[in-house]
Tab-separated table of C-alpha atoms in Angstrom:
chain	number	residue	atom	x	y	z
A	1	MET	CA	-1.004	0.992	21.806
A	2	GLU	CA	-3.358	0.285	18.884
A	3	GLY	CA	-2.753	3.777	17.457
A	4	GLU	CA	1.026	3.257	17.641
A	5	ASN	CA	0.784	0.133	15.439
A	6	LYS	CA	-1.042	1.922	12.652
A	7	LYS	CA	0.758	2.523	9.384
A	8	TYR	CA	0.398	5.971	7.844
A	9	ILE	CA	0.821	7.715	4.512
A	10	THR	CA	0.228	11.350	3.659
A	11	SER	CA	-2.360	12.778	1.273
A	12	GLU	CA	0.454	13.602	-1.139
A	13	GLU	CA	1.593	9.968	-1.140
A	14	LEU	CA	-1.994	8.853	-1.717
A	15	LYS	CA	-2.230	11.108	-4.780
A	16	ARG	CA	0.502	9.117	-6.517
A	17	HIS	CA	-1.866	6.147	-6.810
A	18	ASP	CA	-4.263	7.764	-9.267
A	19	LYS	CA	-4.181	5.713	-12.459
A	20	PRO	CA	-5.486	2.431	-13.901
A	21	GLY	CA	-3.587	-0.454	-12.374
A	22	ASP	CA	-2.511	1.689	-9.423
A	23	LEU	CA	-5.727	3.079	-7.973
A	24	TRP	CA	-6.010	3.887	-4.291
A	25	ILE	CA	-8.716	5.801	-2.458
A	26	SER	CA	-9.370	6.662	1.160
A	27	ILE	CA	-12.643	6.523	3.059
A	28	GLN	CA	-12.760	8.071	6.523
A	29	GLY	CA	-8.968	8.075	6.643
A	30	LYS	CA	-8.507	4.386	5.749
A	31	VAL	CA	-6.726	3.633	2.468
A	32	TYR	CA	-8.090	1.061	0.030
A	33	ASN	CA	-6.440	-0.443	-3.048
A	34	VAL	CA	-9.122	-0.981	-5.714
A	35	SER	CA	-6.741	-1.308	-8.676
A	36	ASP	CA	-7.778	-4.829	-9.682
A	37	TRP	CA	-11.431	-4.406	-8.754
A	38	ALA	CA	-12.151	-1.067	-10.442
A	39	LYS	CA	-13.379	-2.655	-13.684
A	40	ASP	CA	-15.873	-4.751	-11.700
A	41	HIS	CA	-17.230	-1.755	-9.795
A	42	PRO	CA	-21.052	-1.784	-10.241
A	43	GLY	CA	-20.969	1.964	-10.924
A	44	GLY	CA	-18.249	1.575	-13.534
A	45	GLU	CA	-14.520	2.316	-13.523
A	46	VAL	CA	-14.857	5.995	-14.488
A	47	PRO	CA	-16.092	7.311	-11.090
A	48	LEU	CA	-13.177	5.608	-9.330
A	49	LEU	CA	-10.644	6.957	-11.806
A	50	ASN	CA	-12.045	10.478	-11.462
A	51	LEU	CA	-11.611	10.371	-7.676
A	52	ALA	CA	-8.455	8.259	-7.594
A	53	GLY	CA	-5.719	9.139	-5.133
A	54	GLN	CA	-7.886	11.098	-2.715
A	55	ASP	CA	-10.509	10.863	-0.001
A	56	VAL	CA	-13.905	9.842	-1.375
A	57	THR	CA	-15.914	9.559	1.840
A	58	ASP	CA	-18.705	11.966	0.872
A	59	ALA	CA	-19.166	10.385	-2.546
A	60	PHE	CA	-19.136	6.895	-1.026
A	61	ILE	CA	-21.796	7.861	1.498
A	62	ALA	CA	-23.918	9.484	-1.199
A	63	TYR	CA	-23.976	6.528	-3.586
A	64	HIS	CA	-23.857	3.498	-1.311
A	65	PRO	CA	-26.237	2.093	1.317
A	66	GLY	CA	-24.966	1.194	4.766
A	67	SER	CA	-24.604	-2.439	3.698
A	68	ALA	CA	-21.744	-1.486	1.356
A	69	TRP	CA	-19.308	-0.743	4.182
A	70	LYS	CA	-18.729	-4.430	4.929
A	71	HIS	CA	-17.401	-4.969	1.406
A	72	LEU	CA	-14.480	-2.574	1.928
A	73	ASP	CA	-12.355	-4.757	4.206
A	74	PRO	CA	-10.758	-6.946	1.488
A	75	PHE	CA	-9.356	-3.813	-0.157
A	76	PHE	CA	-7.845	-2.245	2.974
A	77	THR	CA	-4.110	-1.653	2.545
A	78	GLY	CA	-3.379	-1.350	6.240
A	79	TYR	CA	-2.574	2.343	5.788
A	80	HIS	CA	-4.303	5.376	7.233
A	81	VAL	CA	-4.013	8.955	5.982
A	82	ARG	CA	-1.953	10.877	8.512
A	83	ASP	CA	-3.232	14.348	7.583
A	84	PHE	CA	-6.841	13.248	7.140
A	85	LYS	CA	-9.270	16.080	7.926
A	86	VAL	CA	-13.029	16.507	7.640
A	87	SER	CA	-14.404	19.921	6.663
A	88	GLU	CA	-17.296	21.473	8.537
A	89	VAL	CA	-19.448	21.188	5.413
A	90	SER	CA	-18.757	17.467	5.180
A	91	LYS	CA	-19.515	16.967	8.862
A	92	ASP	CA	-22.917	18.595	8.472
A	93	TYR	CA	-23.612	16.719	5.239
A	94	ARG	CA	-22.820	13.338	6.787
A	95	LYS	CA	-24.930	14.213	9.803
A	96	LEU	CA	-27.842	14.995	7.491
A	97	VAL	CA	-27.460	11.660	5.676
A	98	SER	CA	-27.429	9.888	9.030
A	99	GLU	CA	-30.642	11.636	10.056
A	100	PHE	CA	-32.324	10.633	6.791
A	101	VAL	CA	-31.308	7.010	7.407
A	102	LYS	CA	-32.808	7.085	10.900
A	103	MET	CA	-36.014	8.587	9.512
A	104	GLY	CA	-36.174	5.823	6.912
A	105	LEU	CA	-36.387	8.304	4.031
A	106	PHE	CA	-34.242	6.160	1.731
A	107	GLU	CA	-36.835	3.388	1.971
A	108	LYS	CA	-39.997	5.512	1.616
A	109	LYS	CA	-40.722	5.328	-2.111
A	110	GLU	CA	-44.476	5.935	-1.755
A	111	HIS	CA	-45.570	3.816	-4.765
A	112	VAL	CA	-44.302	6.440	-7.232
A	113	THR	CA	-42.927	3.742	-9.532
A	114	LEU	CA	-46.189	1.798	-9.487
A	115	PHE	CA	-48.222	4.858	-10.435
A	116	THR	CA	-45.721	5.876	-13.124
A	117	LEU	CA	-45.611	2.416	-14.686
A	118	ALA	CA	-49.411	2.287	-14.655
A	119	SER	CA	-49.620	5.684	-16.372
A	120	VAL	CA	-47.008	4.629	-18.957
A	121	SER	CA	-49.035	1.487	-19.727
A	122	VAL	CA	-52.237	3.484	-20.151
A	123	MET	CA	-50.511	6.089	-22.328
A	124	PHE	CA	-48.995	3.388	-24.505
A	125	ALA	CA	-52.417	1.795	-25.039
A	126	VAL	CA	-53.901	5.179	-25.956
A	127	VAL	CA	-51.033	5.905	-28.370
A	128	VAL	CA	-51.497	2.563	-30.135
A	129	TYR	CA	-55.256	3.078	-30.374
A	130	GLY	CA	-54.794	6.643	-31.603
A	131	VAL	CA	-52.553	5.450	-34.425
A	132	VAL	CA	-54.207	2.150	-35.350
A	133	GLY	CA	-57.836	2.792	-34.447
A	134	CYS	CA	-58.269	6.400	-35.560
A	135	THR	CA	-58.075	7.972	-38.998
A	136	SER	CA	-58.009	11.629	-37.939
A	137	VAL	CA	-54.686	13.418	-38.463
A	138	TRP	CA	-55.332	15.267	-35.217
A	139	ALA	CA	-55.659	11.960	-33.366
A	140	HIS	CA	-52.332	10.919	-34.828
A	141	PHE	CA	-50.777	14.240	-33.830
A	142	GLY	CA	-52.117	13.932	-30.284
A	143	SER	CA	-50.814	10.371	-30.087
A	144	ALA	CA	-47.347	11.601	-31.059
A	145	LEU	CA	-47.359	14.214	-28.316
A	146	LEU	CA	-48.571	11.616	-25.830
A	147	LEU	CA	-45.768	9.271	-26.903
A	148	GLY	CA	-43.258	12.024	-26.124
A	149	LEU	CA	-44.756	12.388	-22.640
A	150	LEU	CA	-44.675	8.603	-22.249
A	151	TRP	CA	-40.956	8.568	-23.061
A	152	MET	CA	-40.364	11.214	-20.427
A	153	GLN	CA	-42.162	9.287	-17.692
A	154	SER	CA	-40.578	5.992	-18.689
A	155	THR	CA	-37.144	7.630	-18.579
A	156	TYR	CA	-37.794	8.807	-15.014
A	157	VAL	CA	-38.424	5.213	-13.926
A	158	GLY	CA	-35.230	4.102	-15.669
A	159	HIS	CA	-33.351	6.942	-13.989
A	160	ASP	CA	-34.716	6.123	-10.542
A	161	SER	CA	-33.989	2.409	-10.924
A	162	GLY	CA	-30.390	3.249	-11.793
A	163	HIS	CA	-29.901	5.070	-8.496
A	164	TYR	CA	-31.831	2.831	-6.100
A	165	GLU	CA	-34.100	-0.203	-6.147
A	166	VAL	CA	-37.581	0.812	-7.247
A	167	MET	CA	-38.794	-2.802	-7.329
A	168	SER	CA	-38.927	-5.563	-4.723
A	169	GLY	CA	-35.518	-7.008	-5.624
A	170	PRO	CA	-32.428	-6.495	-7.808
A	171	GLY	CA	-33.682	-8.863	-10.501
A	172	TYR	CA	-36.979	-7.037	-10.909
A	173	ASN	CA	-35.137	-3.737	-10.703
A	174	LYS	CA	-32.920	-4.709	-13.637
A	175	LEU	CA	-36.020	-5.824	-15.550
A	176	ALA	CA	-37.602	-2.405	-14.931
A	177	GLN	CA	-34.450	-0.732	-16.259
A	178	ILE	CA	-34.473	-2.733	-19.484
A	179	LEU	CA	-38.222	-2.372	-20.050
A	180	CYS	CA	-38.441	1.359	-19.282
A	181	GLY	CA	-35.129	2.277	-20.849
A	182	ASN	CA	-34.175	-0.007	-23.708
A	183	CYS	CA	-37.546	-1.450	-24.720
A	184	MET	CA	-39.706	1.625	-24.297
A	185	THR	CA	-37.381	4.542	-25.133
A	186	GLY	CA	-34.673	2.931	-27.290
A	187	ILE	CA	-31.933	4.305	-25.040
A	188	SER	CA	-29.691	1.748	-23.340
A	189	ILE	CA	-29.582	1.695	-19.552
A	190	ALA	CA	-25.941	0.575	-19.900
A	191	TRP	CA	-25.109	3.752	-21.827
A	192	TRP	CA	-27.025	5.828	-19.294
A	193	LYS	CA	-25.154	4.333	-16.318
A	194	TRP	CA	-21.805	4.822	-18.041
A	195	THR	CA	-22.330	8.531	-18.685
A	196	HIS	CA	-24.609	9.391	-15.774
A	197	ASN	CA	-22.337	8.077	-13.024
A	198	ALA	CA	-19.464	10.090	-14.482
A	199	HIS	CA	-21.713	13.163	-14.609
A	200	HIS	CA	-22.706	12.851	-10.954
A	201	ILE	CA	-19.157	12.412	-9.696
A	202	SER	CA	-17.663	15.151	-11.901
A	203	CYS	CA	-20.617	17.516	-11.924
A	204	ASN	CA	-19.905	20.380	-14.370
A	205	SER	CA	-16.241	19.613	-14.885
A	206	LEU	CA	-15.582	20.711	-18.460
A	207	ASP	CA	-13.153	17.888	-19.193
A	208	HIS	CA	-14.608	15.120	-16.988
A	209	ASP	CA	-18.405	15.570	-17.170
A	210	PRO	CA	-19.775	14.130	-20.448
A	211	ASP	CA	-23.047	16.023	-19.998
A	212	LEU	CA	-21.246	19.285	-20.820
A	213	GLN	CA	-19.225	17.963	-23.763
A	214	HIS	CA	-21.344	18.778	-26.806
A	215	ILE	CA	-18.731	20.070	-29.254
A	216	PRO	CA	-19.250	20.916	-32.115
A	217	VAL	CA	-22.892	21.891	-31.427
A	218	PHE	CA	-22.864	23.563	-27.995
A	219	ALA	CA	-20.265	25.080	-25.663
A	220	VAL	CA	-21.186	26.524	-22.263
A	221	SER	CA	-17.707	27.940	-21.658
A	222	THR	CA	-15.038	29.662	-23.732
A	223	ARG	CA	-12.530	27.174	-22.349
A	224	PHE	CA	-13.834	24.706	-24.921
A	225	PHE	CA	-12.338	27.031	-27.556
A	226	ASP	CA	-8.893	25.771	-26.545
A	227	SER	CA	-9.775	22.232	-27.725
A	228	ILE	CA	-9.551	20.701	-24.264
A	229	ARG	CA	-9.121	16.966	-23.877
A	230	SER	CA	-12.099	14.949	-22.660
A	231	SER	CA	-11.034	12.636	-19.864
A	232	PHE	CA	-14.297	10.732	-20.284
A	233	TYR	CA	-14.052	10.051	-24.015
A	234	GLY	CA	-10.259	9.930	-24.049
A	235	ARG	CA	-9.898	12.329	-26.959
A	236	LYS	CA	-9.476	15.983	-27.780
A	237	LEU	CA	-12.643	18.040	-28.248
A	238	GLU	CA	-11.535	19.886	-31.358
A	239	PHE	CA	-12.747	23.463	-31.680
A	240	ASP	CA	-12.409	23.711	-35.456
A	241	TRP	CA	-14.090	25.891	-38.069
A	242	LEU	CA	-17.300	23.824	-37.942
A	243	SER	CA	-17.503	24.078	-34.144
A	244	ARG	CA	-16.909	27.801	-34.318
A	245	PHE	CA	-19.638	28.270	-36.909
A	246	LEU	CA	-22.260	26.188	-35.071
A	247	ILE	CA	-21.453	27.561	-31.614
A	248	SER	CA	-21.583	31.134	-32.891
A	249	TYR	CA	-25.324	30.651	-33.342
A	250	GLN	CA	-26.009	28.160	-30.541
A	251	HIS	CA	-28.393	30.506	-28.688
A	252	LEU	CA	-30.555	30.502	-31.827
A	253	THR	CA	-30.287	26.796	-32.632
A	254	PHE	CA	-30.617	25.581	-29.024
A	255	TYR	CA	-34.310	24.651	-29.079
A	256	PRO	CA	-34.399	23.256	-32.647
A	257	VAL	CA	-31.389	21.035	-31.911
A	258	LEU	CA	-33.055	19.698	-28.747
A	259	CYS	CA	-35.993	18.529	-30.852
A	260	PHE	CA	-33.637	16.042	-32.502
A	261	ALA	CA	-31.546	15.223	-29.413
A	262	ARG	CA	-32.952	11.693	-29.289
A	263	VAL	CA	-31.219	10.869	-32.561
A	264	ASN	CA	-27.872	11.437	-30.866
A	265	LEU	CA	-28.919	9.292	-27.885
A	266	TYR	CA	-29.900	6.444	-30.197
A	267	LEU	CA	-26.540	6.736	-31.938
A	268	GLN	CA	-24.593	6.841	-28.654
A	269	THR	CA	-26.463	3.737	-27.477
A	270	LEU	CA	-25.519	1.764	-30.577
A	271	LEU	CA	-21.902	2.945	-30.500
A	272	LEU	CA	-21.508	1.715	-26.913
A	273	LEU	CA	-23.349	-1.594	-27.264
A	274	PHE	CA	-21.360	-2.586	-30.350
A	275	SER	CA	-18.007	-1.280	-29.106
A	276	ARG	CA	-15.140	-3.254	-27.591
A	277	ARG	CA	-15.719	-1.593	-24.256
A	278	LYS	CA	-16.846	-3.839	-21.403
A	279	VAL	CA	-20.632	-3.415	-21.174
A	280	PRO	CA	-22.581	-5.028	-18.313
A	281	ASP	CA	-25.505	-7.165	-19.554
A	282	ARG	CA	-24.647	-6.374	-23.172
A	283	ALA	CA	-26.889	-9.101	-24.639
A	284	MET	CA	-29.873	-8.059	-22.544
A	285	ASN	CA	-29.352	-4.419	-23.520
A	286	ILE	CA	-29.169	-5.290	-27.213
A	287	MET	CA	-32.325	-7.386	-26.976
A	288	GLY	CA	-34.134	-4.487	-25.329
A	289	ILE	CA	-33.031	-2.116	-28.090
A	290	LEU	CA	-34.267	-4.607	-30.707
A	291	VAL	CA	-37.669	-4.584	-29.013
A	292	PHE	CA	-37.846	-0.802	-29.391
A	293	TRP	CA	-36.726	-0.851	-33.020
A	294	THR	CA	-39.429	-3.420	-33.680
A	295	TRP	CA	-42.493	-1.772	-32.172
A	296	PHE	CA	-41.639	1.862	-32.993
A	297	PRO	CA	-41.182	1.409	-36.783
A	298	LEU	CA	-44.228	-0.890	-36.867
A	299	LEU	CA	-46.324	1.768	-35.134
A	300	ILE	CA	-45.167	4.435	-37.593
A	301	SER	CA	-45.891	2.154	-40.543
A	302	CYS	CA	-49.564	2.044	-39.495
A	303	LEU	CA	-49.938	5.709	-40.410
A	304	PRO	CA	-51.513	6.305	-43.845
A	305	ASN	CA	-48.735	8.270	-45.598
A	306	TRP	CA	-45.162	9.497	-45.294
A	307	GLY	CA	-46.256	13.021	-44.446
A	308	GLU	CA	-48.059	11.863	-41.313
A	309	ARG	CA	-45.203	9.516	-40.454
A	310	PHE	CA	-42.722	12.380	-40.585
A	311	MET	CA	-45.106	14.550	-38.537
A	312	PHE	CA	-45.528	11.774	-35.938
A	313	VAL	CA	-41.794	11.271	-35.405
A	314	LEU	CA	-41.066	14.996	-35.284
A	315	ALA	CA	-43.947	15.734	-32.884
A	316	SER	CA	-43.010	12.901	-30.514
A	317	PHE	CA	-39.354	13.979	-30.504
A	318	ALA	CA	-40.331	17.619	-29.949
A	319	ALA	CA	-42.625	16.750	-27.035
A	320	CYS	CA	-39.891	14.706	-25.354
A	321	SER	CA	-37.353	17.472	-25.947
A	322	ILE	CA	-38.801	19.185	-22.866
A	323	GLN	CA	-36.976	16.573	-20.826
A	324	HIS	CA	-33.702	17.176	-22.680
A	325	LEU	CA	-34.244	20.877	-22.069
A	326	GLN	CA	-34.719	20.293	-18.359
A	327	PHE	CA	-31.390	18.487	-18.099
A	328	CYS	CA	-29.692	21.418	-19.836
A	329	LEU	CA	-31.355	23.990	-17.584
A	330	ASN	CA	-30.131	22.132	-14.505
A	331	HIS	CA	-26.461	22.562	-15.462
A	332	PHE	CA	-25.688	24.747	-18.489
A	333	ALA	CA	-26.026	28.039	-16.578
A	334	ALA	CA	-24.372	26.806	-13.372
A	335	ASP	CA	-20.699	27.197	-12.442
A	336	VAL	CA	-18.114	25.129	-14.314
A	337	TYR	CA	-14.510	24.151	-13.621
A	338	GLU	CA	-11.698	22.284	-15.323
A	339	GLY	CA	-9.936	19.239	-13.955
A	340	PRO	CA	-10.984	16.158	-11.971
A	341	PRO	CA	-13.368	16.446	-9.015
A	342	ASN	CA	-11.896	16.923	-5.567
A	343	GLY	CA	-13.211	14.631	-2.853
A	344	ASN	CA	-12.538	17.265	-0.212
A	345	ASP	CA	-14.976	19.762	-1.722
A	346	TRP	CA	-17.476	17.327	-3.164
A	347	PHE	CA	-20.489	19.027	-1.564
A	348	GLN	CA	-19.355	22.441	-2.776
A	349	LYS	CA	-18.939	21.219	-6.365
A	350	GLN	CA	-22.442	19.743	-6.387
A	351	ALA	CA	-23.913	22.992	-5.056
A	352	SER	CA	-22.097	25.212	-7.537
A	353	GLY	CA	-22.723	22.948	-10.535
A	354	THR	CA	-26.496	22.590	-10.247
A	355	LEU	CA	-29.589	24.737	-10.637
A	356	ASP	CA	-33.063	23.879	-9.333
A	357	ILE	CA	-36.341	24.590	-11.117
A	358	SER	CA	-39.020	25.925	-8.789
A	359	CYS	CA	-42.555	24.692	-9.429
A	360	SER	CA	-45.743	23.711	-7.624
A	361	SER	CA	-45.909	20.271	-6.017
A	362	TRP	CA	-48.521	19.098	-8.520
A	363	MET	CA	-45.866	19.428	-11.239
A	364	ASP	CA	-43.435	17.032	-9.518
A	365	TRP	CA	-44.685	14.164	-11.717
A	366	PHE	CA	-43.878	16.153	-14.860
A	367	PHE	CA	-40.283	16.907	-13.863
A	368	GLY	CA	-39.739	13.507	-12.264
A	369	GLY	CA	-38.353	15.110	-9.111
A	370	LEU	CA	-35.288	16.271	-11.022
A	371	GLN	CA	-36.301	19.902	-10.663
A	372	PHE	CA	-34.675	19.425	-7.241
A	373	GLN	CA	-31.345	18.918	-8.953
A	374	LEU	CA	-29.063	19.819	-6.060
A	375	GLU	CA	-31.041	17.663	-3.656
A	376	HIS	CA	-30.819	14.777	-6.107
A	377	HIS	CA	-27.055	15.238	-6.583
A	378	LEU	CA	-26.439	15.332	-2.842
A	379	PHE	CA	-28.688	12.356	-2.106
A	380	PRO	CA	-28.896	10.312	-5.346
A	381	ARG	CA	-30.309	7.274	-3.515
A	382	LEU	CA	-33.164	9.293	-2.047
A	383	PRO	CA	-36.523	8.448	-3.677
A	384	ARG	CA	-37.906	11.358	-5.660
A	385	ALA	CA	-40.973	11.477	-3.412
A	386	GLN	CA	-38.706	12.748	-0.601
A	387	LEU	CA	-36.781	15.434	-2.487
A	388	ARG	CA	-39.276	18.235	-1.874
A	389	LYS	CA	-39.354	17.359	1.840
A	390	VAL	CA	-35.582	17.606	2.312
A	391	SER	CA	-35.181	20.749	0.200
A	392	PRO	CA	-35.537	23.186	3.154
A	393	LEU	CA	-32.773	21.338	5.016
A	394	VAL	CA	-30.467	21.609	2.006
A	395	ILE	CA	-31.214	25.330	1.725
A	396	ASP	CA	-30.345	25.818	5.396
A	397	LEU	CA	-27.085	23.895	5.000
A	398	CYS	CA	-26.091	25.991	1.983
A	399	LYS	CA	-26.878	29.212	3.862
A	400	LYS	CA	-24.876	28.074	6.891
A	401	HIS	CA	-21.748	27.487	4.805
A	402	ASN	CA	-22.300	30.344	2.348
A	403	LEU	CA	-22.754	28.011	-0.619
A	404	PRO	CA	-24.918	28.753	-3.661
A	405	TYR	CA	-28.468	27.451	-3.785
A	406	ARG	CA	-30.099	28.523	-7.025
A	407	SER	CA	-33.770	27.917	-7.645
A	408	LEU	CA	-35.355	29.618	-10.655
A	409	THR	CA	-38.692	29.365	-12.380
A	410	PHE	CA	-38.804	27.445	-15.650
A	411	ILE	CA	-38.864	30.693	-17.623
A	412	GLU	CA	-36.029	32.259	-15.606
A	413	ALA	CA	-33.891	29.136	-16.058
A	414	ASN	CA	-34.466	29.248	-19.815
A	415	LEU	CA	-33.452	32.897	-19.999
A	416	ARG	CA	-30.343	32.281	-17.916
A	417	THR	CA	-29.324	29.327	-20.077
A	418	LEU	CA	-29.844	31.301	-23.283
A	419	LYS	CA	-27.738	34.114	-21.837
A	420	THR	CA	-24.924	31.669	-21.099
A	421	LEU	CA	-25.097	30.235	-24.611
A	422	ARG	CA	-25.264	33.696	-26.223
A	423	THR	CA	-22.246	34.932	-24.257
A	424	ALA	CA	-20.167	31.977	-25.451
A	425	ALA	CA	-21.544	32.347	-28.993
A	426	LEU	CA	-20.469	35.975	-29.309
A	427	GLN	CA	-17.010	35.172	-27.985
A	428	ALA	CA	-16.689	32.257	-30.415
A	429	ARG	CA	-17.153	34.677	-33.318
A	430	THR	CA	-14.106	36.690	-32.267
A	431	HIS	CA	-11.943	33.777	-31.164
A	432	SER	CA	-8.880	33.529	-33.375
A	433	SER	CA	-7.189	30.258	-34.214
A	434	PRO	CA	-5.046	28.960	-37.091
A	435	GLN	CA	-7.709	26.289	-37.638
A	436	ASN	CA	-10.336	28.937	-38.394
A	437	LEU	CA	-8.998	30.260	-41.708
A	438	LEU	CA	-12.119	29.072	-43.519
A	439	TRP	CA	-14.261	31.053	-41.083
A	440	GLU	CA	-12.151	34.159	-41.621
A	441	ALA	CA	-12.382	33.811	-45.400
A	442	PHE	CA	-16.125	33.280	-45.256
A	443	ASN	CA	-16.643	36.371	-43.108
A	444	THR	CA	-14.208	38.720	-44.844
A	445	HIS	CA	-15.813	41.949	-46.065
A	446	GLY	CA	-14.564	44.634	-48.469
């Protein structure tokens, strides 16, 4: 009798509710209207818009603890999806998540944050002493390299705290985010959440994943040559003569550009914090950024001359570029697609859009656990200390369903990424477009 009283809609009818102001989703066959609440979503509005009008069960399970289920009831429309189906991959994935919950893996953080924060504090003290207390140029150079390593480790804490609570409560967790992100690295945690959540949901979508949208400097696919529209930024990614010129040599400029990648992150932070966009904890984020832009210039000013100051900034940026490189290796050479993510093949998209870096366990601290990129994308709330332990289970699941699981050495991943960039670069040189007349004139011979 209860089943007869249920109201149903089809998946096609659900798809019609896929825009701001009319945003429906389904979770385990039940339909929820989150139109008015989307802007208050802790993970931001973008993930909901990217998955609007479809089933989002796998993504919901991945990003929310069990306590989140009770908050769904106020949004229930009373409808169920008539043709709701669960794929075999999703069944196995949800079973695996359930097993991890029973084993308590999501709560076993193993003091990684404590050790990392302690090491960051020690490194910071050494950097300050190396700059202020030493006169040797080599001490200053070593301090710059150590500062780059410090930024890497501090970023890992900020990253972890954005996915799950690394501290004893939400208040302390937010404090850790601001201290490790804004104050220590100069990169806003608000900016990171805005882009990173979209990246996770739309992993390697050319028009929805901001982590692949680097026009005019880089292009991992020739589809960028058609000036596709970025759903994330809400504008067209113009492939003009400048883009064509820079991308034609991207396999040669890749590493040098990464050495200055932080400059772009600083700029993106400021553009967001001082934009009209709704930014959670805007004042706190701005205060944290002011802390960074107080201590960092002061530290540089303690160096004896402009030559050493330039060397210090460049060396610290170059050392930290290893982290930027790692993020590129995890995705640039993986499979890409165009269009919004599909909730029904969420697991498959994560598997095809990621690439792991194989290394010894003693190097886990250096990569922050993110060398297990697929594992992290599948279980973003899982503490990094558990990623190596669950990796064999993920491999087995991929084998069972004939899904890609790519794990390369650091060198192999670099070579594969360079090959991807070179392939696109060579095709950019021969790509014809009315906008590229300047290029044609510049390269005309005879």
